[in-house]
């Protein structure tokens, strides 16, 4: 089984910058700590270069260091979020911090795909809508609580508005049911083997040792 | 008459095992490259108690986490858990590993082509966003995440949604002193860093047709910096000549069949592209980035643009430069020539020719790191290493080195405040060390800057034959 995502309720941290790359989300130096899915301090290292000064003291102005967003479950951000490196630790760190939904006008594609493998939901909305959500989100907890619901594909805002979004049906089903893609694919074991046999016949040069 | 198809669609369609609906396909993967960072996927595979489905279609390398700046390494001296993990599982699962000392040890995106493991007409994945480099061969090559890599290991397939198609057609003639790196930086400047998000990006036109294979790798390498996961070019005679005779390249009847097939791999007349862009490269200059993404770039004779955009103001605040100021003449501290963008023999030849008879400026540290052991050996056979060393450059061992600042026991990253002129592909905040500033350039601009101590135009160097 993979991790599910059905809905999330909590504060939505506004971080409205464009082109936040995965080096920024998951700084390279933090990968010195080795583990199958990153080290043990994933939550601590999220946005480390923005959250701490050079002596590792928290910078109080950074949104995730503010009391009202320390337990944020949702991130509101700018276009091209998660661009750059394929490092899946960017998603692992967000999840470890407690953020399971990122709302942006667009995403780096590898980051976008990585979300679905880890029970995280990337939602695409236009910038104006996100600006509106960010204004509502500004007080943070306990006043400004959002619910993102994948079943109904809606966001319920603190003021009572309902904002719809769309996730590709194939991805939505996978997240709602926590489907394990590897097991699903292995149900097609014979089909894959037949394909490999045919491919070796039609393109023998590509599979010299198969 | 069948529907005209793009190059990308032809290769994609050839690899569809099953249509999963909603635009998603199960694609057969011909080549899976596993670098040391990605070797952690083997741990998950082992935990799931699944076999590696096709060990012979996997190729592993120690590239991100090997020391490159300290002379030849004893393989047994390596302590990086990433490299040790790659070794352990390569042995357990029977995967060929390009380890330190191997003739093709180096940056996997470079080595896979040098070796002939990556071939035109194939699907190639790796847990690294710059896998699109190999699309230059006329392959569908893209970066995946670690979970997706486990799926490939277990099933030899990947679940992917078909992207849209975009084509950039390059016309005109590349001026002297301007390299493929400059052409690509210019393209990114025109398109923006999300200009091709959701698209497979084909490069075409007379400039590509005339471009040697190694320059094509440089262009496709940075396709991901436009937001495209895929960059590719139609394979042609230049491609076939490059592949022919490499250790893993097809031979005999297989070679003939391969070339015949590769000749069909081009976008049909009338193929539908969702976006098209035509750029004339005749008047571009050597390019230099001034900000914190590769699209923040100017010609070397230009001033840093004035902009009220939040991303630009934030960039200048970080890089400590001023809008309206000339980029040329900015004092620098370090120069790095290497990476999967610019570490091939033609890059090293061009850089050495520009460096010959000059000296690295006082106060500047300059490194040249070849992309692959085979390239290093070729460069040394041609005496390029001596040219660099006489000019005051340091000559390193193959690997990713200072590109990503991964660091290791021989910390190879710049100190805070270090201004680095670099032939790499990303100038993100802190990419080459916390608090460092990166200026992306060509190998020629890197040499001109190293030898003058400032961001410099190679065409200004006295006696430079460019």
XYZ file of C-alpha atoms in Angstrom:
676
model
C 0.000 0.000 0.000
C 1.057 3.538 -0.693
C 0.209 6.472 1.486
C -3.313 7.829 0.987
C -4.437 11.390 0.745
C -8.146 11.990 1.307
C -8.363 15.417 2.910
C -6.379 17.759 5.103
C -7.478 20.488 7.511
C -5.169 23.139 8.905
C -3.403 26.428 8.434
C -2.129 27.342 4.959
C 1.294 28.989 4.988
C 1.679 31.677 2.299
C 5.113 31.600 0.640
C 4.338 33.421 -2.578
C 7.685 33.262 -4.352
C 8.211 32.070 -7.905
C 10.560 29.244 -8.906
C 11.217 27.730 -5.489
C 13.613 24.957 -6.481
C 14.094 21.638 -4.746
C 17.615 22.674 -3.666
C 15.859 25.338 -1.578
C 13.185 22.990 -0.245
C 15.733 20.275 0.541
C 19.209 21.834 0.755
C 22.004 19.677 -0.629
C 24.073 19.837 2.531
C 21.300 18.102 4.460
C 21.728 15.019 2.292
C 24.943 14.226 4.072
C 22.739 12.441 6.540
C 22.111 9.155 4.779
C 18.965 7.066 4.870
C 16.708 5.144 2.503
C 14.383 8.140 2.399
C 16.660 10.814 3.788
C 17.948 11.260 7.310
C 16.099 11.429 10.611
C 15.786 15.222 10.755
C 13.746 15.763 7.625
C 11.278 18.187 9.216
C 14.074 20.269 10.657
C 15.883 20.609 7.331
C 12.873 21.793 5.271
C 13.794 25.195 3.759
C 16.815 25.142 6.092
C 18.615 28.019 4.363
C 15.558 30.232 4.789
C 14.514 29.065 8.243
C 17.827 29.452 10.070
C 20.685 31.927 10.214
C 24.311 30.850 9.798
C 24.379 29.697 13.439
C 21.263 27.557 12.955
C 19.054 29.923 14.950
C 15.486 30.158 13.594
C 14.738 33.367 11.664
C 11.488 34.538 13.297
C 10.110 36.248 10.175
C 10.173 33.155 7.967
C 6.584 32.001 7.629
C 7.057 28.466 8.929
C 8.798 29.838 12.038
C 5.792 31.983 12.960
C 3.679 30.510 15.766
C 0.564 30.696 13.640
C 2.132 28.515 10.892
C 4.310 26.113 12.882
C 1.669 23.433 12.370
C 0.728 24.427 8.818
C -0.673 21.561 6.769
C -0.925 23.398 3.460
C 1.548 25.549 1.508
C 0.405 28.370 -0.787
C 3.151 29.279 -3.191
C 4.231 30.761 -6.524
C 4.667 29.344 -10.028
C 7.140 26.583 -10.890
C 7.306 25.258 -7.325
C 9.696 22.314 -6.999
C 11.628 23.025 -10.180
C 15.178 21.741 -10.560
C 16.646 18.611 -9.038
C 14.637 15.368 -8.926
C 15.385 14.856 -5.229
C 12.344 13.231 -3.648
C 13.562 14.507 -0.285
C 11.770 17.758 -1.153
C 8.462 15.924 -0.709
C 9.687 13.863 2.235
C 10.694 17.041 4.080
C 7.381 18.799 3.448
C 5.525 15.711 4.651
C 7.755 15.324 7.707
C 7.029 18.940 8.622
C 3.316 18.196 8.326
C 2.555 19.778 4.958
C 0.704 17.314 2.728
C -0.814 19.743 0.222
C 0.962 22.361 -1.894
C -1.107 24.845 -3.915
C 0.715 26.627 -6.766
C 0.053 28.016 -10.253
C 2.477 25.442 -11.682
C 4.987 22.837 -10.536
C 8.312 21.372 -11.529
C 7.180 18.139 -13.138
C 9.374 15.667 -11.288
C 8.377 17.185 -7.941
C 4.729 17.031 -9.050
C 5.010 13.316 -9.810
C 6.947 12.647 -6.612
C 4.057 14.070 -4.552
C 1.688 11.311 -5.681
C 4.161 8.627 -4.588
C 4.168 9.967 -1.053
C 0.569 10.776 -0.191
C 1.012 14.465 -0.934
C -1.393 16.499 -3.058
C -0.155 19.149 -5.514
C -3.014 21.459 -6.506
C -2.793 23.798 -9.501
C -4.790 27.057 -9.292
C -4.321 30.385 -11.021
C -2.253 33.078 -9.342
C -5.208 35.368 -8.633
C -7.057 32.602 -6.808
C -3.956 31.755 -4.792
C -3.488 35.428 -3.908
C -7.045 35.416 -2.581
C -6.411 32.270 -0.548
C -3.194 33.783 0.797
C -5.032 36.857 2.057
C -7.476 34.647 3.931
C -4.636 32.491 5.199
C -2.598 35.338 6.661
C -3.828 35.116 10.293
C -2.813 31.451 10.412
C -3.899 29.320 13.346
C -6.277 29.287 15.041
C -8.377 31.723 12.977
C -7.631 30.751 9.390
C -8.208 27.053 8.859
C -8.651 25.502 5.412
C -9.848 22.082 4.370
C -8.599 20.570 1.113
C -10.769 17.633 0.126
C -9.669 15.373 -2.697
C -12.916 13.399 -2.834
C -14.922 16.489 -3.798
C -11.881 18.326 -5.294
C -12.637 21.468 -3.312
C -10.941 23.825 -0.895
C -13.080 25.208 1.948
C -11.699 28.573 3.040
C -11.973 30.207 6.484
C -14.562 32.678 5.167
C -16.755 29.859 3.931
C -15.916 30.014 0.241
C -15.523 26.835 -1.791
C -12.757 26.790 -4.376
C -12.787 23.890 -6.854
C -9.698 22.222 -8.311
C -9.007 19.308 -10.622
C -6.565 16.434 -10.290
C -6.078 13.942 -13.154
C -8.577 11.161 -12.464
C -5.880 8.497 -12.602
C -3.788 10.270 -9.956
C -6.814 11.137 -7.827
C -7.900 7.517 -7.591
C -4.366 6.466 -6.709
C -4.147 8.945 -3.835
C -7.651 8.324 -2.479
C -7.140 4.573 -2.351
C -3.432 4.593 -1.515
C -2.850 2.325 -4.481
C 0.562 0.712 -4.692
C 1.589 1.381 -8.274
C 4.245 -1.327 -8.336
C 1.730 -4.025 -7.315
C -0.760 -2.712 -9.853
C 1.843 -2.799 -12.611
C 2.997 -6.271 -11.641
C -0.557 -7.462 -12.300
C 0.442 -6.854 -15.916
C 3.497 -9.066 -15.560
C 2.680 -11.228 -18.593
C 1.876 -8.188 -20.702
C 5.255 -6.630 -19.874
C 7.096 -9.857 -20.680
C 5.291 -10.152 -23.999
C 6.179 -6.570 -24.782
C 9.852 -7.220 -23.964
C 9.896 -10.256 -26.250
C 8.323 -8.327 -29.115
C 10.656 -5.365 -28.573
C 13.689 -7.619 -28.714
C 12.465 -8.984 -32.025
C 11.748 -5.612 -33.586
C 14.710 -3.726 -32.073
C 17.332 -6.402 -31.323
C 20.104 -3.789 -31.286
C 18.595 -2.203 -28.173
C 18.679 -5.352 -26.022
C 21.915 -7.182 -26.846
C 22.124 -9.000 -23.513
C 18.452 -9.558 -22.756
C -1.874 8.351 -44.951
C -1.233 8.076 -41.241
C -1.270 11.068 -38.941
C 2.022 12.995 -38.979
C 3.910 12.425 -35.737
C 6.591 14.280 -33.833
C 9.947 12.656 -33.128
C 8.918 12.405 -29.480
C 5.609 10.713 -30.284
C 7.300 8.125 -32.493
C 9.635 6.979 -29.740
C 6.944 7.225 -27.073
C 4.415 5.201 -29.078
C 6.999 2.482 -29.737
C 7.315 1.968 -25.971
C 3.684 1.892 -24.804
C 3.005 -1.403 -23.024
C -0.517 -0.397 -22.008
C -2.816 2.597 -22.202
C -3.898 3.345 -18.633
C -6.468 5.957 -19.609
C -6.678 9.638 -18.736
C -3.571 10.288 -20.869
C -1.365 7.937 -18.851
C 0.657 5.118 -20.363
C 2.712 2.275 -19.040
C 6.009 2.736 -20.899
C 8.730 0.164 -21.385
C 12.089 1.478 -20.187
C 15.107 0.466 -22.279
C 17.794 1.957 -20.047
C 17.824 2.739 -16.338
C 20.776 4.731 -15.041
C 21.361 4.690 -11.279
C 23.713 7.197 -9.721
C 25.044 7.046 -6.173
C 22.329 9.376 -4.870
C 19.684 7.190 -6.497
C 21.166 3.900 -5.310
C 18.935 4.194 -2.243
C 16.132 2.910 -4.472
C 17.801 -0.518 -4.239
C 17.173 -0.507 -0.477
C 13.442 -0.158 -1.069
C 13.473 -2.849 -3.750
C 15.204 -5.204 -1.331
C 12.714 -4.396 1.452
C 9.839 -5.156 -0.910
C 11.526 -8.473 -1.598
C 11.304 -7.875 -5.332
C 13.881 -8.901 -7.932
C 15.522 -6.405 -10.262
C 13.642 -7.302 -13.440
C 16.335 -6.625 -16.044
C 19.774 -6.118 -14.444
C 21.376 -5.839 -17.902
C 19.317 -2.721 -18.682
C 20.632 -0.909 -15.598
C 23.885 1.028 -15.339
C 25.167 2.448 -12.052
C 27.873 5.005 -11.334
C 29.519 6.755 -8.421
C 29.385 10.356 -9.541
C 27.767 12.831 -7.139
C 29.564 11.757 -4.010
C 33.116 11.025 -5.148
C 35.960 13.379 -4.381
C 37.207 14.952 -7.589
C 39.712 17.546 -6.513
C 42.367 15.603 -4.678
C 44.220 13.404 -7.127
C 43.545 9.767 -8.003
C 41.485 8.015 -5.350
C 41.966 4.607 -3.876
C 38.509 3.060 -4.331
C 38.842 1.439 -0.911
C 39.264 4.842 0.748
C 35.709 5.921 -0.058
C 33.494 6.382 2.989
C 30.394 7.977 1.414
C 27.371 5.856 2.350
C 25.881 6.696 -1.054
C 28.825 5.187 -2.926
C 29.012 2.221 -0.568
C 25.287 1.611 -1.108
C 25.737 1.729 -4.882
C 28.536 -0.838 -4.575
C 26.654 -3.166 -2.250
C 23.531 -3.340 -4.380
C 25.256 -3.330 -7.753
C 26.939 -6.507 -6.601
C 23.809 -7.987 -5.047
C 21.605 -7.320 -8.075
C 24.230 -7.882 -10.790
C 24.322 -4.331 -12.126
C 27.358 -2.950 -13.930
C 28.877 -0.192 -11.788
C 31.143 2.535 -13.133
C 33.198 2.840 -9.983
C 36.367 4.822 -9.364
C 39.095 3.374 -11.587
C 36.728 2.140 -14.293
C 37.605 3.415 -17.785
C 34.151 4.993 -17.992
C 33.834 6.175 -14.418
C 32.343 9.654 -14.332
C 29.119 11.616 -14.508
C 26.492 9.074 -15.499
C 24.835 11.343 -18.097
C 28.237 11.691 -19.748
C 29.451 8.120 -19.226
C 26.271 6.480 -20.550
C 26.847 8.213 -23.891
C 30.630 7.698 -23.927
C 30.017 4.003 -23.346
C 27.294 3.698 -25.974
C 24.866 2.404 -23.322
C 22.482 5.240 -24.155
C 21.258 4.863 -27.736
C 19.010 6.731 -30.159
C 15.412 5.535 -30.248
C 15.429 4.258 -26.672
C 13.679 5.273 -23.468
C 16.167 6.245 -20.760
C 15.415 7.199 -17.164
C 17.509 8.083 -14.138
C 16.778 9.562 -10.750
C 18.336 12.832 -11.814
C 16.691 15.755 -13.567
C 19.530 16.176 -16.072
C 18.838 12.797 -17.668
C 17.347 14.843 -20.528
C 20.993 15.302 -21.633
C 20.791 11.946 -23.392
C 17.825 13.088 -25.475
C 20.451 14.663 -27.720
C 21.008 11.187 -29.150
C 17.401 11.110 -30.355
C 16.154 9.312 -27.269
C 13.261 9.896 -24.911
C 15.267 10.484 -21.746
C 14.005 12.035 -18.544
C 14.566 12.429 -14.839
C 12.418 10.555 -12.332
C 12.077 10.460 -8.552
C 13.370 7.741 -6.275
C 9.968 6.035 -5.902
C 9.577 6.022 -9.682
C 13.041 4.439 -9.905
C 11.951 1.570 -7.643
C 9.012 1.014 -9.995
C 11.386 0.844 -12.968
C 13.675 -1.570 -11.157
C 10.784 -3.892 -10.292
C 8.828 -3.710 -13.547
C 11.110 -2.258 -16.286
C 8.248 0.139 -16.959
C 7.142 3.563 -15.842
C 3.683 5.117 -15.499
C 3.822 8.446 -17.326
C 1.406 10.990 -18.691
C 2.172 11.948 -22.272
C 3.450 15.519 -22.383
C 2.639 18.128 -25.004
C 5.115 18.817 -27.797
C 7.159 21.963 -28.258
C 9.753 22.699 -30.932
C 12.474 25.314 -30.895
C 13.898 25.885 -34.361
C 17.300 27.564 -34.428
C 18.251 29.488 -37.542
C 21.226 31.581 -38.631
C 24.898 30.985 -37.886
C 26.518 30.783 -34.462
C 29.100 33.621 -34.256
C 32.772 33.060 -33.338
C 33.355 32.869 -29.592
C 29.756 31.767 -29.041
C 29.284 28.132 -28.026
C 26.346 25.727 -27.685
C 26.234 26.685 -23.987
C 25.659 30.304 -24.929
C 22.976 29.265 -27.413
C 21.176 27.308 -24.695
C 21.450 30.031 -22.075
C 20.030 32.416 -24.672
C 17.131 30.032 -25.365
C 16.356 29.752 -21.633
C 16.494 33.541 -21.355
C 13.949 33.789 -24.160
C 11.654 31.013 -22.906
C 11.931 31.490 -19.163
C 12.472 28.754 -16.599
C 8.920 27.449 -16.899
C 8.454 28.148 -20.607
C 8.294 24.479 -21.566
C 6.698 22.993 -18.450
C 4.464 20.114 -19.469
C 6.184 19.719 -22.835
C 8.754 17.544 -24.510
C 11.161 20.030 -26.093
C 12.552 19.221 -29.532
C 15.463 21.282 -30.851
C 15.615 21.517 -34.636
C 16.770 23.589 -37.567
C 20.021 24.267 -39.407
C 21.951 25.258 -36.273
C 21.278 21.855 -34.709
C 21.990 19.996 -37.952
C 25.406 21.681 -38.126
C 26.165 21.217 -34.417
C 28.600 18.478 -33.313
C 27.180 15.819 -31.005
C 28.810 17.147 -27.855
C 27.239 20.571 -28.274
C 23.887 18.874 -28.702
C 24.313 17.239 -25.297
C 24.944 20.686 -23.818
C 21.647 21.983 -25.214
C 19.535 19.007 -24.173
C 21.203 18.960 -20.752
C 19.558 22.260 -19.912
C 16.130 21.488 -21.398
C 14.974 20.857 -17.834
C 15.905 24.445 -16.983
C 13.045 25.530 -19.274
C 10.650 23.337 -17.287
C 10.657 20.497 -19.842
C 11.453 17.080 -18.449
C 12.432 15.946 -21.962
C 14.774 17.571 -24.475
C 15.560 15.814 -27.725
C 16.865 16.089 -31.274
C 16.425 13.913 -34.334
C 19.265 11.424 -34.760
C 21.250 11.962 -37.969
C 24.626 11.044 -39.470
C 26.392 13.069 -36.771
C 24.613 10.988 -34.129
C 25.415 7.669 -35.814
C 29.088 8.612 -36.215
C 29.238 9.494 -32.526
C 27.697 6.174 -31.428
C 29.517 3.911 -33.877
C 32.335 1.869 -32.339
C 31.579 2.643 -28.700
C 31.883 -0.368 -26.368
C 28.138 -0.914 -25.966
C 27.105 0.202 -29.453
C 25.391 -2.329 -31.705
C 27.573 -4.072 -34.297
C 27.131 -5.964 -37.571
C 23.548 -6.630 -38.628
C 22.263 -5.037 -35.429
C 24.089 -1.829 -36.290
C 22.597 -1.731 -39.784
C 19.107 -2.346 -38.423
C 19.597 0.309 -35.774
C 20.753 2.966 -38.239
C 17.900 2.142 -40.610
C 15.439 2.613 -37.754
C 17.090 5.771 -36.452
C 16.706 7.341 -39.889
C 12.932 7.180 -39.457
C 13.130 9.128 -36.203
C 12.338 12.685 -37.164
C 9.251 14.822 -36.819
C 7.028 14.335 -39.861
C 6.116 17.294 -42.037
C 2.875 18.618 -40.648
C 3.364 17.074 -37.200
C 1.425 19.074 -34.622
C 3.387 20.982 -31.993
C 1.505 22.615 -29.133
C 4.103 25.387 -29.080
C 6.658 26.495 -31.688
C 9.440 29.018 -31.350
C 11.990 30.088 -33.943
C 15.131 31.874 -32.814
C 17.906 33.353 -34.955
C 21.240 32.862 -33.209
C 23.321 34.983 -35.611
C 23.633 37.980 -33.335
C 23.918 36.474 -29.890
C 26.909 37.096 -27.652
C 28.531 34.889 -25.033
C 25.920 34.643 -22.261
C 26.288 35.113 -18.499
C 23.670 34.591 -15.806
C 23.338 37.336 -13.214
C 20.631 35.951 -10.930
C 19.445 32.825 -9.186
C 17.876 30.935 -12.058
C 19.277 30.117 -15.508
C 16.742 32.350 -17.249
C 18.212 35.443 -15.590
C 20.844 35.841 -18.261
C 22.341 38.554 -20.483
C 24.837 38.875 -23.301
C 28.279 39.636 -21.926
C 28.227 43.135 -23.408
C 24.858 43.924 -21.856
C 23.880 45.578 -18.615
C 21.969 43.709 -15.929
C 18.347 44.444 -16.842
C 16.151 46.793 -14.886
C 13.120 44.992 -13.532
C 10.468 45.469 -10.919
C 9.625 41.785 -10.842
C 9.880 40.274 -7.373
C 11.989 37.330 -8.659
C 14.518 39.711 -10.210
C 14.786 41.977 -7.180
C 15.250 38.970 -4.928
C 17.945 37.655 -7.284
C 19.980 40.854 -7.301
C 19.636 41.139 -3.562
C 21.227 37.705 -3.311
C 23.942 38.025 -5.966
C 24.962 41.506 -4.755
C 24.767 43.034 -8.231
C 22.991 46.152 -9.396
C 20.503 46.593 -12.184
C 21.851 48.723 -15.000
C 25.456 47.731 -14.197
C 27.677 45.934 -16.696
C 28.068 42.199 -15.999
C 31.476 42.212 -17.704
C 34.260 43.153 -15.321
C 32.608 41.762 -12.169
C 35.451 40.460 -9.926
C 35.370 36.711 -9.254
C 36.897 34.223 -6.815
C 36.524 30.802 -8.417
C 36.126 29.159 -11.796
C 34.756 25.685 -12.392
C 34.886 23.938 -15.756
C 33.031 20.625 -15.707
C 29.602 19.010 -15.087
C 27.189 17.086 -17.318
C 26.747 20.341 -19.249
C 30.343 21.098 -20.263
C 32.907 18.414 -19.417
C 33.334 16.620 -22.734
C 36.483 16.487 -24.819
C 35.411 19.304 -27.141
C 34.721 21.522 -24.115
C 38.165 20.739 -22.723
C 39.861 21.288 -26.088
C 38.215 24.678 -26.511
C 39.035 25.699 -22.950
C 42.651 24.544 -23.245
C 43.117 26.406 -26.531
C 41.893 29.598 -24.871
C 44.014 29.016 -21.754
C 47.251 28.246 -23.606
C 49.945 30.776 -22.778
C 47.838 32.538 -20.141
C 47.751 32.402 -16.354
C 44.909 32.136 -13.887
C 44.660 35.551 -12.201
C 45.972 36.051 -8.682
C 43.332 35.330 -6.074
C 41.288 33.083 -8.374
C 40.964 29.336 -7.797
C 40.228 27.507 -11.027
C 39.296 23.873 -11.563
C 38.863 21.679 -14.608
C 37.041 18.403 -13.937
C 36.534 16.033 -16.901
C 33.155 14.328 -17.097
C 34.376 10.788 -17.577
C 37.565 8.773 -17.213
C 37.640 8.127 -20.976
C 37.550 11.880 -21.589
C 40.259 12.448 -18.992
C 42.480 9.900 -20.707
C 41.866 11.440 -24.123
C 42.588 14.919 -22.778
C 45.822 13.722 -21.195
C 46.848 11.983 -24.428
C 46.440 15.340 -26.156
C 48.344 17.174 -23.420
C 45.386 19.311 -22.423
C 46.025 18.605 -18.750
C 49.509 20.109 -19.085
C 48.107 23.215 -20.752
C 45.643 23.693 -17.917
C 48.186 23.024 -15.182
C 50.740 25.386 -16.757
C 48.051 28.053 -16.859
C 47.352 27.547 -13.172
C 44.181 25.486 -13.353
C 43.816 22.410 -11.192
C 43.072 19.183 -13.035
C 40.566 16.954 -11.264
C 39.140 13.460 -11.283
C 35.854 12.651 -13.051
C 32.597 13.344 -11.243
C 29.846 15.874 -10.605
C 32.226 17.788 -8.363
C 31.370 21.431 -7.713
C 28.200 21.464 -9.793
C 25.790 20.572 -7.027
C 28.005 21.197 -4.053
C 27.177 17.731 -2.785
C 30.484 17.820 -1.010
C 32.047 14.889 0.711
C 34.969 14.251 2.960
C 37.018 16.624 0.787
C 34.520 19.465 0.886
C 34.567 20.941 -2.564
C 32.104 23.750 -2.167
C 32.688 27.462 -2.093
C 32.645 29.467 1.128
C 29.919 32.069 1.732
C 30.451 35.141 -0.423
C 32.473 33.274 -3.053
C 31.657 34.407 -6.604
C 31.961 31.422 -8.934
C 32.046 31.450 -12.723
C 30.870 27.988 -13.656
C 30.121 25.938 -16.755
C 27.373 24.082 -14.887
C 23.611 24.258 -15.344
C 22.124 25.729 -12.159
C 22.770 29.015 -10.381
C 20.206 28.410 -7.646
C 20.758 30.017 -4.251
C 23.523 28.145 -2.468
C 23.868 25.578 -5.242
C 27.687 25.564 -5.040
C 27.828 26.151 -1.297
C 25.823 28.173 1.206
C 26.054 31.868 0.367
C 27.941 31.400 -2.915
C 27.052 33.226 -6.142
C 27.121 31.260 -9.376
C 27.422 32.723 -12.868
C 26.655 30.175 -15.586
C 28.847 30.524 -18.671
C 30.543 28.597 -21.478
C 33.992 26.994 -21.073
C 35.470 29.846 -23.161
C 33.984 32.527 -20.914
C 35.172 30.531 -17.911
C 38.767 30.609 -19.173
C 38.590 34.297 -20.080
C 37.260 35.039 -16.593
C 39.786 32.809 -14.814
C 42.724 34.461 -16.548
C 41.540 38.033 -15.967
C 39.991 37.624 -12.511
C 36.774 39.176 -13.740
C 33.787 38.098 -15.792
C 35.322 38.496 -19.227
C 34.612 38.126 -22.923
C 36.855 35.573 -24.585
C 36.780 37.670 -27.754
C 38.615 40.436 -25.857
C 41.564 38.189 -24.993
C 44.658 39.236 -26.888
C 45.547 36.667 -29.497
C 42.583 34.442 -28.691
C 41.693 32.380 -31.714
C 38.007 31.702 -31.208
